[in-house]
């Protein structure tokens, strides 16, 4: 058994190519992974978290904070930036030194693994979940000389939920101990998570220090892209505005915005020679990423498949319901075949057509063991189907 | 024994080599091979193409998608950019073929070939994250792998893999390509841990990875959790074929044509000509049109062509229109109607009785008692004792029908009720029953009349 294996991915024989032109440079800067030194548009949140943690470190006390917001609003990035700045402050002796560790609920297989990971990051020891819990309990409740403050970041908090909620309870109970010197920052998506899933004694220990990250507005998104590009001239102003307005209207997710811009640079690279990403490229990228493929799928479906969809709608109209059995639809299908002047198809073939439409989820089907009695429903709106079939 | 065979062997081997030398000379001159050998070659080449999913030179009709995917993977392999993409299309549209073509073209470049690590996962094999993780670790040859065994618990494996990926960076570590076949099944894993972590790595400054998902579900993005969806780059490559029927016909022709490097030039010429005339034939055109109408799936087309090809032999070295007709008949045969033809008269009578019950009571479920009554009415009317079976015999026939799944108990009524009173539904369409009656060998006239009549 390899006991002390060091995890690593083999390194490449040739170094990666550097970006060669403006568009490639822009693409590298726009990648979600290249987080900038300072985050634009999150100054207020940065300040709040910074002062909260700083005061706790200086006082040598503990505390909890709950941070919420929809995905892609810069929660984790802001906290990381705060920690970087505090680390820097500690290095120049402005504040006492501290530990920073982070765990992520999605990166563990079981809520109790949180103990194992915290212990390992604090001391480097490996232990089972139960043993780690005991060791951590001892560490946080007993006084020790020259104890440094520990800042613990818990990302994706909702995944740490267990039936007894003992993991959450411990996480929020440790900071209240006198000798713990522990600051816990928790991140999750929903604002009302403490009220919704936590029992009273857990929610009360989490306290009322809450902060919520609002989705970015279009101006903020625009500012984010501009600051990322940092004077690399690759985009037209209008194009940037269009992307940020579209994304802000839908979700306000910065990741989406960056991905669309990156795709637009690719489209630009293939189409034109001007080297500036314009409106048309951005439009194309937006269409690619936001449009659903249902209508195209119906439009390009085989003749019998289209006929089957029409039969489904005809049967729904006849019944006045949104559900019919295959047998009922099939009768309509045969009639439609005759109207269209096609050879009527056998039940097996009709079933195959139905299953194919079910496999790509244009239809919702019961399991096929019900045979001709299986119930059929549409997964798209009737209007979409009619539009797609009428368009040509 | 050796000594006995020794002197004999040399002349034999001599003759073989002389034959071979003659053969090779023949090949050079491109002279005719015996027909049998040609047919074997034809079968070998075409079967490889149709059944083994041999990769084509260029994916036809998918040039734009090919280019998009190739560019994307090239940027991961060469520039170390992390990406994620989903390939979506109906079954048999060539999703895996596209990916394989792209990988083949990508690996021609030395820079990509030397650096790229590949991990292939399939949602049908890696049914949960634990198995998937072991498979990833194994395929990456990480250091907790000894031989073919992966050490450590599930949690340790995950931590190890994430640590390994975290240590890497864009410019120095080898890019990893993750291919997730049947992507929608991965979305059903607990918490979507694997997907979250893969997409998270692709969106943060760690080892460069490309995640390629292959699925046939159009609504795949709705399966993803919010945080997983936010980390996915929303690139989707749709393979929806805009094929027309003429292109379909061309495709049939290219699929059946022999390549230029066929050993016997004359035979290949003749074969290709015969395929051309076959495709121009009107009846063949109609059949192919019907297949095209039914589905644009290439796999079902390959199935049809395989059936045609299997009728080629030395005695009949070309495909004739009649072969295509025959193959299409096999493809389109209705399975249940075939089954009905194999039933006994009593079973057929019971099915007719059920059909009448369905007509009268508008599809309400029935039990054996009702069917038997209906059957008795028929017997009384005809005053014919020929089919006057005992009740146990009828019960037996009824159970046989249930075993063939031509009838099916209504859900939830199975265990508690007695067999005669268990509610059933008929799993046949009326058109199937009518067709079966017409095709049933030597069906008694009165049964046929009873079946065809609108009233029981």
CSV table of N, CA and C in Angstrom, one decimal, chain A residues 40-102:
chain,number,residue,atom,x,y,z
A,40,UNK,N,-13.6,43.7,-8.8
A,40,UNK,CA,-14.4,45.0,-8.9
A,40,UNK,C,-15.9,44.7,-8.5
A,41,UNK,N,-16.5,45.7,-8.1
A,41,UNK,CA,-18.0,45.7,-7.7
A,41,UNK,C,-18.3,44.9,-6.5
A,42,UNK,N,-17.3,44.5,-5.7
A,42,UNK,CA,-17.6,43.8,-4.4
A,42,UNK,C,-16.8,44.4,-3.3
A,43,UNK,N,-16.6,45.8,-3.4
A,43,UNK,CA,-15.8,46.5,-2.4
A,43,UNK,C,-16.5,46.5,-1.1
A,44,UNK,N,-17.9,46.7,-1.1
A,44,UNK,CA,-18.6,46.8,0.1
A,44,UNK,C,-18.5,45.5,0.9
A,45,UNK,N,-18.8,44.4,0.2
A,45,UNK,CA,-18.8,43.1,0.8
A,45,UNK,C,-17.4,42.8,1.3
A,46,UNK,N,-16.4,43.1,0.5
A,46,UNK,CA,-15.1,42.9,0.9
A,46,UNK,C,-14.8,43.6,2.2
A,47,UNK,N,-15.2,44.8,2.3
A,47,UNK,CA,-14.9,45.6,3.5
A,47,UNK,C,-15.6,45.0,4.7
A,48,UNK,N,-16.9,44.6,4.6
A,48,UNK,CA,-17.6,44.0,5.7
A,48,UNK,C,-17.0,42.7,6.2
A,49,UNK,N,-16.6,41.8,5.3
A,49,UNK,CA,-16.0,40.6,5.8
A,49,UNK,C,-14.7,40.9,6.4
A,50,UNK,N,-13.9,41.8,5.7
A,50,UNK,CA,-12.6,42.1,6.2
A,50,UNK,C,-12.6,42.6,7.7
A,51,UNK,N,-13.5,43.5,7.9
A,51,UNK,CA,-13.5,44.1,9.3
A,51,UNK,C,-14.0,43.1,10.3
A,52,UNK,N,-15.0,42.3,9.8
A,52,UNK,CA,-15.5,41.2,10.8
A,52,UNK,C,-14.3,40.3,11.2
A,53,UNK,N,-13.6,39.8,10.2
A,53,UNK,CA,-12.6,38.8,10.5
A,53,UNK,C,-11.4,39.5,11.3
A,54,UNK,N,-11.1,40.7,10.8
A,54,UNK,CA,-10.0,41.4,11.4
A,54,UNK,C,-10.2,41.6,12.9
A,55,UNK,N,-11.4,42.1,13.2
A,55,UNK,CA,-11.7,42.4,14.6
A,55,UNK,C,-11.7,41.1,15.4
A,56,UNK,N,-12.1,40.0,14.9
A,56,UNK,CA,-12.1,38.7,15.7
A,56,UNK,C,-10.7,38.3,15.9
A,57,UNK,N,-9.8,38.5,14.9
A,57,UNK,CA,-8.4,38.1,15.0
A,57,UNK,C,-7.7,38.9,16.1
A,58,UNK,N,-8.0,40.2,16.0
A,58,UNK,CA,-7.3,41.1,16.9
A,58,UNK,C,-7.8,40.9,18.4
A,59,UNK,N,-9.1,40.7,18.5
A,59,UNK,CA,-9.6,40.4,19.9
A,59,UNK,C,-9.3,39.1,20.4
A,60,UNK,N,-9.0,38.2,19.5
A,60,UNK,CA,-8.7,36.8,19.9
A,60,UNK,C,-10.0,36.1,20.3
A,61,UNK,N,-11.1,36.5,19.8
A,61,UNK,CA,-12.4,35.8,20.1
A,61,UNK,C,-12.8,35.0,18.8
A,62,UNK,N,-13.9,34.3,19.0
A,62,UNK,CA,-14.4,33.6,17.8
A,62,UNK,C,-15.8,34.1,17.3
A,63,UNK,N,-16.3,33.6,16.2
A,63,UNK,CA,-17.6,34.0,15.7
A,63,UNK,C,-17.9,33.3,14.5
A,64,UNK,N,-19.2,33.5,14.1
A,64,UNK,CA,-19.7,32.9,12.9
A,64,UNK,C,-20.3,33.9,11.9
A,65,UNK,N,-20.2,33.6,10.6
A,65,UNK,CA,-20.9,34.5,9.7
A,65,UNK,C,-21.5,33.6,8.6
A,66,UNK,N,-22.7,34.0,8.1
A,66,UNK,CA,-23.3,33.3,7.1
A,66,UNK,C,-23.5,34.1,5.8
A,67,UNK,N,-23.0,33.6,4.7
A,67,UNK,CA,-22.9,34.4,3.5
A,67,UNK,C,-23.8,33.6,2.5
A,68,UNK,N,-24.7,34.3,1.8
A,68,UNK,CA,-25.5,33.6,0.8
A,68,UNK,C,-25.6,34.4,-0.5
A,69,UNK,N,-26.0,33.7,-1.5
A,69,UNK,CA,-26.1,34.4,-2.8
A,69,UNK,C,-26.2,33.3,-3.9
A,70,UNK,N,-26.8,33.7,-5.0
A,70,UNK,CA,-26.9,32.7,-6.1
A,70,UNK,C,-25.5,32.4,-6.7
A,71,UNK,N,-25.4,31.2,-7.4
A,71,UNK,CA,-24.0,30.9,-7.9
A,71,UNK,C,-23.5,32.0,-8.9
A,72,UNK,N,-22.2,32.2,-8.8
A,72,UNK,CA,-21.6,33.1,-9.8
A,72,UNK,C,-21.6,34.5,-9.4
A,73,UNK,N,-21.8,34.8,-8.1
A,73,UNK,CA,-21.9,36.2,-7.7
A,73,UNK,C,-20.6,36.6,-6.9
A,74,UNK,N,-19.6,35.8,-6.9
A,74,UNK,CA,-18.3,36.2,-6.4
A,74,UNK,C,-18.2,36.0,-4.9
A,75,UNK,N,-18.9,35.0,-4.3
A,75,UNK,CA,-18.8,34.8,-2.8
A,75,UNK,C,-17.5,34.2,-2.4
A,76,UNK,N,-17.1,33.1,-3.0
A,76,UNK,CA,-15.9,32.4,-2.6
A,76,UNK,C,-14.7,33.3,-3.0
A,77,UNK,N,-14.8,33.9,-4.2
A,77,UNK,CA,-13.6,34.7,-4.6
A,77,UNK,C,-13.4,35.9,-3.7
A,78,UNK,N,-14.5,36.5,-3.2
A,78,UNK,CA,-14.3,37.6,-2.3
A,78,UNK,C,-13.7,37.2,-1.0
A,79,UNK,N,-14.1,36.1,-0.4
A,79,UNK,CA,-13.6,35.6,0.8
A,79,UNK,C,-12.1,35.3,0.6
A,80,UNK,N,-11.8,34.7,-0.5
A,80,UNK,CA,-10.4,34.3,-0.7
A,80,UNK,C,-9.5,35.6,-0.8
A,81,UNK,N,-10.1,36.6,-1.4
A,81,UNK,CA,-9.4,37.9,-1.5
A,81,UNK,C,-9.2,38.5,-0.1
A,82,UNK,N,-10.2,38.4,0.7
A,82,UNK,CA,-10.1,38.9,2.1
A,82,UNK,C,-8.9,38.2,2.8
A,83,UNK,N,-8.9,36.9,2.6
A,83,UNK,CA,-7.9,36.1,3.3
A,83,UNK,C,-6.5,36.5,2.9
A,84,UNK,N,-6.4,36.7,1.5
A,84,UNK,CA,-5.1,37.1,1.0
A,84,UNK,C,-4.6,38.4,1.6
A,85,UNK,N,-5.5,39.3,1.7
A,85,UNK,CA,-5.2,40.6,2.3
A,85,UNK,C,-4.8,40.5,3.8
A,86,UNK,N,-5.6,39.7,4.5
A,86,UNK,CA,-5.3,39.5,5.9
A,86,UNK,C,-4.0,38.8,6.1
A,87,UNK,N,-3.7,37.8,5.3
A,87,UNK,CA,-2.4,37.1,5.4
A,87,UNK,C,-1.3,38.1,5.2
A,88,UNK,N,-1.5,39.0,4.2
A,88,UNK,CA,-0.5,40.0,3.9
A,88,UNK,C,-0.3,40.9,5.2
A,89,UNK,N,-1.4,41.3,5.8
A,89,UNK,CA,-1.3,42.1,7.0
A,89,UNK,C,-0.6,41.4,8.1
A,90,UNK,N,-0.9,40.1,8.2
A,90,UNK,CA,-0.2,39.3,9.3
A,90,UNK,C,1.3,39.2,9.0
A,91,UNK,N,1.6,39.1,7.7
A,91,UNK,CA,3.0,39.0,7.4
A,91,UNK,C,3.8,40.2,7.7
A,92,UNK,N,3.2,41.4,7.6
A,92,UNK,CA,3.9,42.6,8.0
A,92,UNK,C,3.6,43.1,9.4
A,93,UNK,N,3.0,42.1,10.2
A,93,UNK,CA,2.8,42.3,11.7
A,93,UNK,C,1.8,43.4,12.0
A,94,UNK,N,0.9,43.6,11.2
A,94,UNK,CA,-0.2,44.6,11.6
A,94,UNK,C,-1.2,43.9,12.5
A,95,UNK,N,-1.4,42.6,12.2
A,95,UNK,CA,-2.4,41.8,13.0
A,95,UNK,C,-1.7,40.6,13.5
A,96,UNK,N,-2.2,39.9,14.5
A,96,UNK,CA,-1.6,38.7,15.0
A,96,UNK,C,-1.7,37.6,13.9
A,97,UNK,N,-0.7,36.7,13.8
A,97,UNK,CA,-0.8,35.6,12.8
A,97,UNK,C,-2.0,34.7,13.0
A,98,UNK,N,-2.5,34.1,11.9
A,98,UNK,CA,-3.6,33.2,12.0
A,98,UNK,C,-3.5,32.0,11.0
A,99,UNK,N,-4.3,31.0,11.3
A,99,UNK,CA,-4.4,29.9,10.3
A,99,UNK,C,-5.6,30.2,9.4
A,100,UNK,N,-5.5,29.8,8.1
A,100,UNK,CA,-6.7,29.8,7.3
A,100,UNK,C,-6.9,28.4,6.7
A,101,UNK,N,-8.0,27.8,6.9
A,101,UNK,CA,-8.3,26.5,6.3
A,101,UNK,C,-9.7,26.6,5.6
A,102,UNK,N,-9.9,25.8,4.6
A,102,UNK,CA,-11.2,25.8,4.0
A,102,UNK,C,-11.6,24.4,3.7
